[in-house]
Amino acid sequence: KVIGQIALGGLSAIYLAQTDDKRTCVLKESVVPFSSEDEARKTALELFKREAQLLARIDHPRIAKIYDFFIEDDHHYLLMEYLEGCNLRQFVQEHGPQKENMAIVWAKQIADILAYLHAMHPPIIHRDLTPDNLIVEEDGSISLIDFGAANQFLSTATGTIIGKTS
Protein backbone atom coordinates (compact mmCIF):
# COMPACT_ATOMS: atom_id res chain seq x y z
CA LYS A 1 0.00 0.00 0.00
CA VAL A 2 1.47 3.38 -1.02
CA ILE A 3 1.33 5.85 1.86
CA GLY A 4 2.80 8.90 0.11
CA GLN A 5 5.47 10.28 -2.18
CA ILE A 6 8.94 10.92 -0.76
CA ALA A 7 10.74 12.25 -3.84
CA LEU A 8 10.29 12.86 -7.55
CA GLY A 9 12.86 13.53 -10.23
CA GLY A 10 13.80 12.65 -13.79
CA LEU A 11 12.04 9.44 -14.77
CA SER A 12 11.58 8.06 -11.27
CA ALA A 13 9.61 8.57 -8.08
CA ILE A 14 10.10 7.29 -4.54
CA TYR A 15 7.15 6.35 -2.34
CA LEU A 16 6.75 5.39 1.29
CA ALA A 17 4.80 2.15 1.34
CA GLN A 18 3.53 -0.51 3.73
CA THR A 19 3.44 -4.26 3.23
CA ASP A 20 0.46 -6.44 4.15
CA ASP A 21 2.18 -7.28 7.44
CA LYS A 22 2.45 -3.50 8.20
CA ARG A 23 6.21 -3.26 7.54
CA THR A 24 7.23 0.21 6.30
CA CYS A 25 9.28 0.12 3.09
CA VAL A 26 10.21 2.22 0.07
CA LEU A 27 8.84 1.72 -3.43
CA LYS A 28 11.07 3.12 -6.19
CA GLU A 29 9.30 3.59 -9.52
CA SER A 30 11.15 4.11 -12.79
CA VAL A 31 9.31 4.83 -16.01
CA VAL A 32 10.34 4.01 -19.56
CA PRO A 33 9.09 6.96 -21.65
CA PHE A 34 6.23 6.02 -23.99
CA SER A 35 8.09 7.75 -26.80
CA SER A 36 10.95 5.22 -26.55
CA GLU A 37 11.49 2.84 -29.43
CA ASP A 38 10.73 -0.84 -28.89
CA GLU A 39 14.43 -1.75 -28.77
CA ALA A 40 15.10 0.93 -26.14
CA ARG A 41 12.16 -0.33 -24.07
CA LYS A 42 13.43 -3.88 -24.31
CA THR A 43 16.93 -2.79 -23.26
CA ALA A 44 15.54 -0.78 -20.33
CA LEU A 45 13.57 -3.82 -19.17
CA GLU A 46 16.64 -6.04 -19.39
CA LEU A 47 18.80 -3.52 -17.53
CA PHE A 48 16.19 -3.09 -14.81
CA LYS A 49 15.91 -6.83 -14.24
CA ARG A 50 19.68 -7.15 -14.15
CA GLU A 51 20.02 -4.31 -11.64
CA ALA A 52 17.27 -5.71 -9.43
CA GLN A 53 18.80 -9.21 -9.43
CA LEU A 54 22.23 -7.76 -8.72
CA LEU A 55 20.99 -5.63 -5.83
CA ALA A 56 18.94 -8.48 -4.36
CA ARG A 57 22.23 -10.36 -3.75
CA ILE A 58 23.61 -7.61 -1.54
CA ASP A 59 23.58 -8.43 2.15
CA HIS A 60 25.29 -5.75 4.22
CA PRO A 61 23.99 -4.12 7.42
CA ARG A 62 24.72 -0.59 6.12
CA ILE A 63 23.06 -1.05 2.69
CA ALA A 64 19.28 -0.84 2.23
CA LYS A 65 17.94 -4.29 1.32
CA ILE A 66 15.95 -4.99 -1.85
CA TYR A 67 12.88 -7.06 -0.99
CA ASP A 68 11.32 -7.48 -4.42
CA PHE A 69 11.04 -6.06 -7.93
CA PHE A 70 8.31 -6.10 -10.56
CA ILE A 71 7.20 -4.45 -13.79
CA GLU A 72 3.74 -3.15 -14.57
CA ASP A 73 2.68 -1.08 -17.62
CA ASP A 74 6.26 -0.02 -18.49
CA HIS A 75 6.79 1.10 -14.89
CA HIS A 76 9.64 -0.66 -13.10
CA TYR A 77 9.41 -1.02 -9.33
CA LEU A 78 11.91 -1.89 -6.61
CA LEU A 79 10.58 -2.62 -3.12
CA MET A 80 13.31 -1.70 -0.64
CA GLU A 81 14.02 -1.45 3.06
CA TYR A 82 13.02 1.84 4.68
CA LEU A 83 15.72 3.36 6.87
CA GLU A 84 14.73 5.86 9.58
CA GLY A 85 16.72 9.08 9.41
CA CYS A 86 17.57 11.74 6.86
CA ASN A 87 20.11 11.98 4.09
CA LEU A 88 23.56 13.33 4.88
CA ARG A 89 22.95 16.57 2.96
CA GLN A 90 19.82 17.33 5.03
CA PHE A 91 21.58 16.31 8.24
CA VAL A 92 24.46 18.78 7.71
CA GLN A 93 22.05 21.53 6.64
CA GLU A 94 20.02 21.04 9.84
CA HIS A 95 22.87 20.36 12.30
CA GLY A 96 25.78 22.20 10.72
CA PRO A 97 29.30 20.92 10.09
CA GLN A 98 30.15 17.83 12.11
CA LYS A 99 33.14 17.31 14.38
CA GLU A 100 36.17 15.56 12.94
CA ASN A 101 35.66 12.40 15.01
CA MET A 102 32.12 11.96 13.61
CA ALA A 103 33.35 12.52 10.05
CA ILE A 104 36.00 9.85 10.60
CA VAL A 105 33.41 7.35 11.90
CA TRP A 106 31.23 8.01 8.86
CA ALA A 107 34.18 7.79 6.45
CA LYS A 108 35.08 4.38 7.90
CA GLN A 109 31.49 3.18 7.53
CA ILE A 110 31.37 4.38 3.91
CA ALA A 111 34.73 2.74 3.20
CA ASP A 112 33.42 -0.53 4.67
CA ILE A 113 30.35 -0.34 2.39
CA LEU A 114 32.52 0.30 -0.68
CA ALA A 115 34.98 -2.47 0.23
CA TYR A 116 32.05 -4.91 0.50
CA LEU A 117 30.65 -3.88 -2.90
CA HIS A 118 34.05 -3.99 -4.60
CA ALA A 119 34.73 -7.47 -3.18
CA MET A 120 31.54 -8.92 -4.71
CA HIS A 121 31.79 -11.19 -7.76
CA PRO A 122 31.45 -9.41 -10.08
CA PRO A 123 32.40 -6.18 -8.27
CA ILE A 124 29.83 -3.42 -7.97
CA ILE A 125 30.93 0.19 -8.48
CA HIS A 126 28.32 2.58 -7.11
CA ARG A 127 29.15 5.71 -9.19
CA ASP A 128 26.75 8.00 -7.30
CA LEU A 129 28.08 8.14 -3.77
CA THR A 130 26.67 11.51 -2.78
CA PRO A 131 25.27 12.96 0.46
CA ASP A 132 21.78 12.46 -1.03
CA ASN A 133 22.31 8.67 -1.20
CA LEU A 134 23.67 8.30 2.32
CA ILE A 135 21.25 8.12 5.25
CA VAL A 136 22.21 9.19 8.75
CA GLU A 137 20.14 6.73 10.73
CA GLU A 138 18.64 7.39 14.16
CA ASP A 139 21.63 5.68 15.85
CA GLY A 140 24.00 8.08 14.04
CA SER A 141 25.41 5.54 11.59
CA ILE A 142 25.58 5.97 7.81
CA SER A 143 23.81 3.68 5.33
CA LEU A 144 23.67 3.58 1.53
CA ILE A 145 20.21 3.75 -0.03
CA ASP A 146 20.30 4.24 -3.80
CA PHE A 147 21.87 2.25 -6.61
CA GLY A 148 20.39 4.13 -9.56
CA ALA A 149 23.83 4.50 -11.13
CA ALA A 150 25.36 1.18 -10.08
CA ASN A 151 27.79 -0.35 -12.51
CA GLN A 152 28.62 -4.04 -12.79
CA PHE A 153 31.93 -5.17 -14.25
CA LEU A 154 31.70 -8.31 -16.36
CA SER A 155 35.09 -9.67 -17.33
CA THR A 156 36.74 -6.81 -19.24
CA ALA A 157 33.48 -5.17 -20.34
CA THR A 158 31.60 -2.59 -18.34
CA GLY A 159 27.80 -2.51 -18.52
CA THR A 160 25.78 0.32 -17.06
CA ILE A 161 22.80 -1.01 -15.17
CA ILE A 162 20.44 1.98 -14.96
CA GLY A 163 21.55 5.55 -14.39
CA LYS A 164 20.12 8.94 -13.69
CA THR A 165 18.95 10.94 -16.66
CA SER A 166 21.71 13.49 -15.99
Backbone as numpy.savetxt, mean C-alpha at the origin, in Angstrom:
# Nx Ny Nz CAx CAy CAz Cx Cy Cz
-18.62 -3.92 4.17 -19.47 -2.75 4.17 -18.57 -1.51 4.17
-18.77 -0.61 3.23 -18.00 0.63 3.15 -18.60 1.62 4.15
-17.72 2.14 5.00 -18.14 3.10 6.03 -17.99 4.53 5.52
-16.90 4.81 4.81 -16.67 6.15 4.28 -15.37 6.24 3.52
-15.21 7.33 2.79 -14.00 7.53 1.99 -12.91 8.16 2.84
-11.68 7.63 2.70 -10.53 8.17 3.41 -9.74 9.11 2.52
-9.54 8.70 1.25 -8.73 9.50 0.33 -9.18 9.25 -1.10
-8.85 10.21 -1.96 -9.18 10.11 -3.38 -8.07 10.80 -4.16
-7.64 10.16 -5.25 -6.61 10.78 -6.06 -6.30 9.95 -7.28
-6.01 10.61 -8.40 -5.67 9.90 -9.62 -6.79 8.97 -10.03
-6.45 7.70 -10.19 -7.43 6.70 -10.60 -7.74 5.73 -9.46
-7.61 6.21 -8.22 -7.89 5.32 -7.10 -8.57 6.07 -5.96
-9.21 5.28 -5.10 -9.86 5.82 -3.91 -9.63 4.83 -2.77
-9.58 5.36 -1.55 -9.37 4.54 -0.37 -10.58 4.71 0.54
-11.14 3.58 0.98 -12.32 3.61 1.83 -12.05 2.89 3.15
-12.68 3.37 4.21 -12.72 2.65 5.46 -13.88 1.67 5.34
-13.64 0.42 5.68 -14.67 -0.60 5.51 -14.73 -1.49 6.76
-15.76 -2.32 6.79 -15.94 -3.25 7.90 -16.36 -4.61 7.35
-15.70 -5.66 7.84 -16.03 -7.01 7.40 -17.29 -7.49 8.13
-17.81 -8.63 7.69 -19.01 -9.19 8.32 -18.81 -9.45 9.80
-17.57 -9.77 10.19 -17.29 -10.02 11.61 -16.88 -8.74 12.36
-17.21 -7.57 11.76 -17.02 -6.25 12.37 -15.57 -5.80 12.49
-14.66 -6.42 11.72 -13.26 -6.01 11.71 -13.12 -4.80 10.78
-12.48 -3.74 11.28 -12.24 -2.54 10.47 -11.08 -2.82 9.53
-11.24 -2.42 8.27 -10.19 -2.62 7.26 -10.24 -1.48 6.26
-9.35 -1.54 5.29 -9.26 -0.53 4.24 -9.55 -1.19 2.90
-10.34 -0.55 2.09 -10.63 -1.02 0.74 -10.02 -0.03 -0.23
-9.04 -0.49 -1.02 -8.40 0.38 -2.02 -8.99 0.02 -3.37
-9.54 1.03 -4.04 -10.17 0.84 -5.35 -9.33 1.53 -6.41
-9.01 0.79 -7.46 -8.32 1.36 -8.62 -9.21 1.14 -9.83
-9.27 2.14 -10.69 -10.16 2.08 -11.84 -9.35 2.10 -13.12
-9.70 1.22 -14.05 -9.13 1.27 -15.39 -10.05 2.18 -16.20
-9.53 3.27 -16.74 -10.38 4.21 -17.47 -11.15 3.51 -18.61
-12.41 3.87 -18.77 -13.24 3.27 -19.82 -12.70 3.57 -21.20
-11.93 4.64 -21.33 -11.38 5.00 -22.63 -10.17 4.15 -23.01
-9.70 3.31 -22.10 -8.52 2.48 -22.38 -8.83 1.43 -23.44
-7.83 1.14 -24.25 -7.98 0.10 -25.26 -8.03 -1.26 -24.59
-8.59 -2.25 -25.29 -8.74 -3.58 -24.72 -7.41 -4.16 -24.24
-6.35 -3.96 -25.00 -5.04 -4.50 -24.60 -4.55 -3.84 -23.31
-4.78 -2.54 -23.18 -4.37 -1.82 -21.97 -5.17 -2.30 -20.77
-6.46 -2.56 -20.98 -7.32 -3.07 -19.90 -6.84 -4.45 -19.46
-6.51 -5.27 -20.44 -6.04 -6.63 -20.14 -4.72 -6.57 -19.36
-3.82 -5.69 -19.78 -2.54 -5.54 -19.09 -2.76 -5.04 -17.67
-3.64 -4.06 -17.49 -3.93 -3.53 -16.15 -4.48 -4.62 -15.24
-5.34 -5.46 -15.78 -5.90 -6.57 -15.00 -4.80 -7.54 -14.58
-3.94 -7.86 -15.51 -2.83 -8.79 -15.22 -1.89 -8.20 -14.17
-1.56 -6.92 -14.31 -0.67 -6.27 -13.36 -1.30 -6.18 -11.97
-2.60 -5.90 -11.93 -3.29 -5.84 -10.64 -3.25 -7.19 -9.93
-3.58 -8.24 -10.67 -3.56 -9.58 -10.07 -2.17 -9.93 -9.57
-1.17 -9.59 -10.36 0.21 -9.89 -9.98 0.61 -9.13 -8.72
0.25 -7.85 -8.67 0.55 -7.06 -7.47 -0.15 -7.63 -6.25
-1.43 -7.94 -6.38 -2.20 -8.46 -5.26 -1.62 -9.78 -4.75
-1.26 -10.67 -5.66 -0.67 -11.95 -5.26 0.68 -11.74 -4.59
1.46 -10.82 -5.12 2.76 -10.50 -4.55 2.60 -9.95 -3.13
1.71 -9.01 -2.96 1.52 -8.38 -1.66 0.90 -9.33 -0.64
0.09 -10.27 -1.10 -0.53 -11.22 -0.19 0.51 -12.13 0.47
1.68 -12.28 -0.15 2.76 -13.11 0.42 3.51 -12.41 1.54
3.38 -11.11 1.64 4.14 -10.35 2.63 3.58 -10.61 4.03
4.50 -10.92 4.94 4.11 -11.17 6.32 5.14 -10.52 7.24
4.91 -9.26 7.55 5.82 -8.50 8.39 4.97 -7.66 9.35
5.35 -7.60 10.62 4.52 -6.87 11.59 4.41 -5.37 11.34
5.28 -4.78 10.54 5.25 -3.34 10.29 4.76 -3.02 8.87
4.15 -4.01 8.20 3.59 -3.80 6.86 2.12 -4.20 6.88
1.24 -3.30 6.42 -0.19 -3.59 6.40 -0.45 -4.85 5.58
-1.25 -5.76 6.14 -1.53 -7.03 5.49 -2.61 -6.88 4.42
-2.49 -7.66 3.36 -3.52 -7.74 2.32 -4.38 -8.95 2.65
-5.68 -8.72 2.84 -6.59 -9.81 3.18 -7.16 -10.49 1.94
-7.48 -9.67 0.92 -8.15 -10.22 -0.25 -8.04 -9.23 -1.40
-8.35 -9.69 -2.60 -8.43 -8.81 -3.76 -9.50 -9.35 -4.69
-10.13 -8.43 -5.43 -11.16 -8.84 -6.39 -11.35 -7.75 -7.42
-12.02 -8.11 -8.51 -12.27 -7.19 -9.62 -13.76 -7.21 -9.92
-14.32 -6.02 -10.11 -15.73 -5.90 -10.40 -15.95 -4.69 -11.31
-16.49 -4.91 -12.50 -16.79 -3.83 -13.45 -15.58 -2.91 -13.70
-14.44 -3.50 -14.04 -13.21 -2.76 -14.32 -12.69 -1.96 -13.12
-13.19 -2.24 -11.95 -12.68 -1.65 -10.72 -11.92 -2.74 -9.99
-10.68 -2.44 -9.61 -9.83 -3.41 -8.93 -9.79 -3.04 -7.45
-9.99 -4.02 -6.59 -10.06 -3.77 -5.16 -9.04 -4.60 -4.39
-8.41 -3.96 -3.41 -7.56 -4.64 -2.44 -8.20 -4.40 -1.07
-8.40 -5.47 -0.31 -8.89 -5.36 1.05 -7.69 -5.53 1.97
-7.39 -4.49 2.76 -6.16 -4.44 3.53 -6.43 -4.17 5.01
-5.43 -4.46 5.80 -5.45 -4.19 7.23 -5.55 -2.68 7.47
-6.35 -2.30 8.44 -6.46 -0.91 8.86 -5.53 -0.69 10.05
-4.68 0.31 9.96 -3.75 0.62 11.04 -4.18 1.93 11.70
-4.38 1.91 13.00 -4.74 3.12 13.75 -3.56 4.07 13.78
-3.80 5.33 13.53 -2.75 6.33 13.58 -2.93 7.33 12.44
-1.86 8.06 12.15 -1.90 9.00 11.03 -0.59 8.87 10.27
-0.59 9.37 9.04 0.64 9.23 8.26 1.72 10.17 8.83
2.95 9.87 8.48 4.09 10.58 9.05 4.04 12.07 8.71
3.58 12.41 7.52 3.48 13.82 7.13 2.52 14.55 8.08
1.34 13.98 8.30 0.35 14.59 9.20 0.90 14.68 10.63
1.58 13.61 11.05 2.11 13.57 12.41 3.08 14.73 12.65
4.01 14.95 11.72 4.99 16.03 11.88 4.31 17.40 11.77
3.30 17.52 10.91 2.58 18.78 10.81 1.86 19.11 12.12
1.30 18.08 12.77 0.55 18.29 14.01 1.45 18.43 15.24
2.57 17.68 15.27 3.40 17.61 16.48 4.77 18.28 16.32
5.05 18.79 15.13 6.31 19.45 14.89 7.46 18.48 14.69
8.65 19.02 14.45 9.83 18.18 14.26 10.04 17.27 15.47
10.48 16.06 15.22 10.68 15.09 16.28 12.13 15.10 16.76
12.32 14.64 17.99 13.67 14.56 18.55 14.47 13.52 17.80
15.79 13.70 17.83 16.70 12.82 17.11 16.52 11.35 17.49
16.33 11.06 18.77 16.19 9.65 19.18 14.94 9.00 18.57
13.86 9.76 18.41 12.65 9.21 17.78 12.89 8.98 16.30
13.56 9.92 15.64 13.88 9.77 14.22 14.75 8.54 13.99
15.66 8.28 14.90 16.53 7.10 14.77 15.72 5.82 14.93
14.81 5.79 15.88 13.94 4.61 16.07 13.14 4.35 14.79
12.55 5.41 14.25 11.76 5.26 13.03 12.63 4.83 11.86
13.81 5.41 11.73 14.71 5.04 10.62 15.07 3.56 10.70
15.31 3.06 11.90 15.61 1.63 12.07 14.42 0.77 11.70
13.22 1.19 12.06 12.02 0.43 11.70 11.81 0.41 10.18
12.03 1.55 9.54 11.90 1.63 8.08 12.97 0.77 7.41
14.19 0.82 7.93 15.26 -0.01 7.37 14.94 -1.49 7.51
14.35 -1.88 8.62 13.95 -3.27 8.84 12.88 -3.70 7.82
11.92 -2.81 7.56 10.88 -3.09 6.56 11.52 -3.29 5.19
12.40 -2.36 4.81 13.05 -2.45 3.49 13.93 -3.69 3.38
14.66 -4.02 4.43 15.51 -5.22 4.40 14.65 -6.46 4.19
13.50 -6.52 4.84 12.58 -7.65 4.67 12.12 -7.75 3.21
11.67 -6.63 2.65 11.18 -6.63 1.27 12.27 -7.00 0.27
13.47 -6.47 0.49 14.58 -6.74 -0.43 15.07 -8.17 -0.33
14.82 -8.83 0.80 15.26 -10.22 0.99 14.25 -11.23 0.43
13.07 -10.75 0.02 12.07 -11.67 -0.54 12.56 -12.22 -1.88
11.97 -13.33 -2.29 12.32 -13.93 -3.59 11.08 -13.97 -4.46
11.01 -13.19 -5.52 11.97 -12.16 -5.91 11.88 -10.94 -4.99
12.93 -10.12 -4.96 12.93 -8.93 -4.10 11.83 -7.95 -4.51
11.35 -7.21 -3.54 10.36 -6.16 -3.80 11.02 -4.82 -3.50
10.96 -3.92 -4.47 11.46 -2.56 -4.31 10.23 -1.66 -4.23
10.09 -0.93 -3.16 8.85 -0.17 -2.94 8.69 1.01 -3.88
9.66 1.83 -4.10 9.68 2.96 -5.02 8.77 4.13 -4.67
8.11 4.11 -3.52 7.28 5.25 -3.13 7.28 5.39 -1.61
8.46 5.30 -1.04 8.61 5.39 0.40 8.59 6.86 0.79
7.40 7.36 1.06 7.20 8.77 1.39 6.50 8.87 2.75
6.52 10.04 3.36 5.80 10.21 4.63 4.30 9.89 4.52
3.73 10.02 3.33 2.31 9.72 3.14 2.02 8.22 3.22
3.03 7.38 2.97 2.84 5.93 2.97 3.37 5.26 4.24
3.73 6.07 5.21 4.20 5.55 6.49 3.23 6.01 7.58
2.73 5.07 8.35 1.78 5.38 9.42 2.50 5.38 10.76
2.29 6.43 11.53 2.74 6.44 12.92 1.57 5.87 13.71
1.76 4.66 14.19 0.67 3.98 14.90 0.53 4.53 16.31
-0.54 4.13 17.00 -0.83 4.64 18.33 0.28 4.35 19.33
1.05 3.26 19.11 2.16 2.94 20.02 3.45 3.67 19.64
3.38 4.55 18.61 4.53 5.34 18.21 5.42 4.69 17.17
5.12 3.48 16.76 5.94 2.80 15.76 5.49 3.17 14.35
6.36 2.90 13.39 6.11 3.22 11.98 5.75 1.95 11.22
4.73 2.04 10.37 4.34 0.93 9.50 4.13 1.43 8.08
4.34 0.54 7.13 4.20 0.84 5.70 2.80 0.43 5.25
2.13 1.30 4.50 0.74 1.00 4.14 0.45 0.88 2.66
1.25 1.44 1.77 0.83 1.50 0.37 1.91 0.94 -0.55
1.48 0.09 -1.47 2.40 -0.50 -2.44 2.00 -0.13 -3.85
1.37 1.00 -4.07 0.92 1.39 -5.39 2.02 1.48 -6.42
3.25 1.65 -6.00 4.36 1.76 -6.96 5.39 0.66 -6.73
4.96 -0.47 -6.16 5.89 -1.57 -5.91 6.45 -2.09 -7.22
7.66 -2.58 -7.16 8.32 -3.10 -8.34 8.90 -4.46 -8.00
8.66 -5.43 -8.86 9.15 -6.78 -8.62 10.24 -7.08 -9.65
11.36 -7.59 -9.19 12.46 -7.92 -10.08 12.40 -9.40 -10.42
12.29 -9.69 -11.70 12.22 -11.06 -12.19 13.47 -11.32 -13.03
14.37 -12.11 -12.48 15.62 -12.42 -13.16 16.34 -11.11 -13.46
16.60 -10.81 -14.73 17.27 -9.56 -15.07 16.29 -8.51 -15.58
15.01 -8.87 -15.67 14.01 -7.92 -16.17 13.27 -7.29 -15.00
12.90 -6.04 -15.17 12.13 -5.34 -14.17 10.72 -5.13 -14.72
9.71 -5.45 -13.91 8.33 -5.25 -14.35 7.60 -4.40 -13.36
7.07 -3.28 -13.79 6.31 -2.43 -12.89 4.96 -3.06 -12.63
4.58 -3.11 -11.37 3.33 -3.76 -11.00 2.17 -2.81 -11.33
1.95 -1.81 -10.51 0.97 -0.76 -10.79 1.49 0.48 -10.12
1.51 1.59 -10.81 2.08 2.80 -10.22 1.06 3.91 -10.15
1.49 5.00 -9.57 0.65 6.19 -9.52 0.64 6.82 -10.90
-0.41 7.57 -11.19 -0.52 8.20 -12.49 0.60 9.21 -12.73
1.14 9.77 -11.65 2.24 10.75 -11.81 3.54 10.02 -12.13
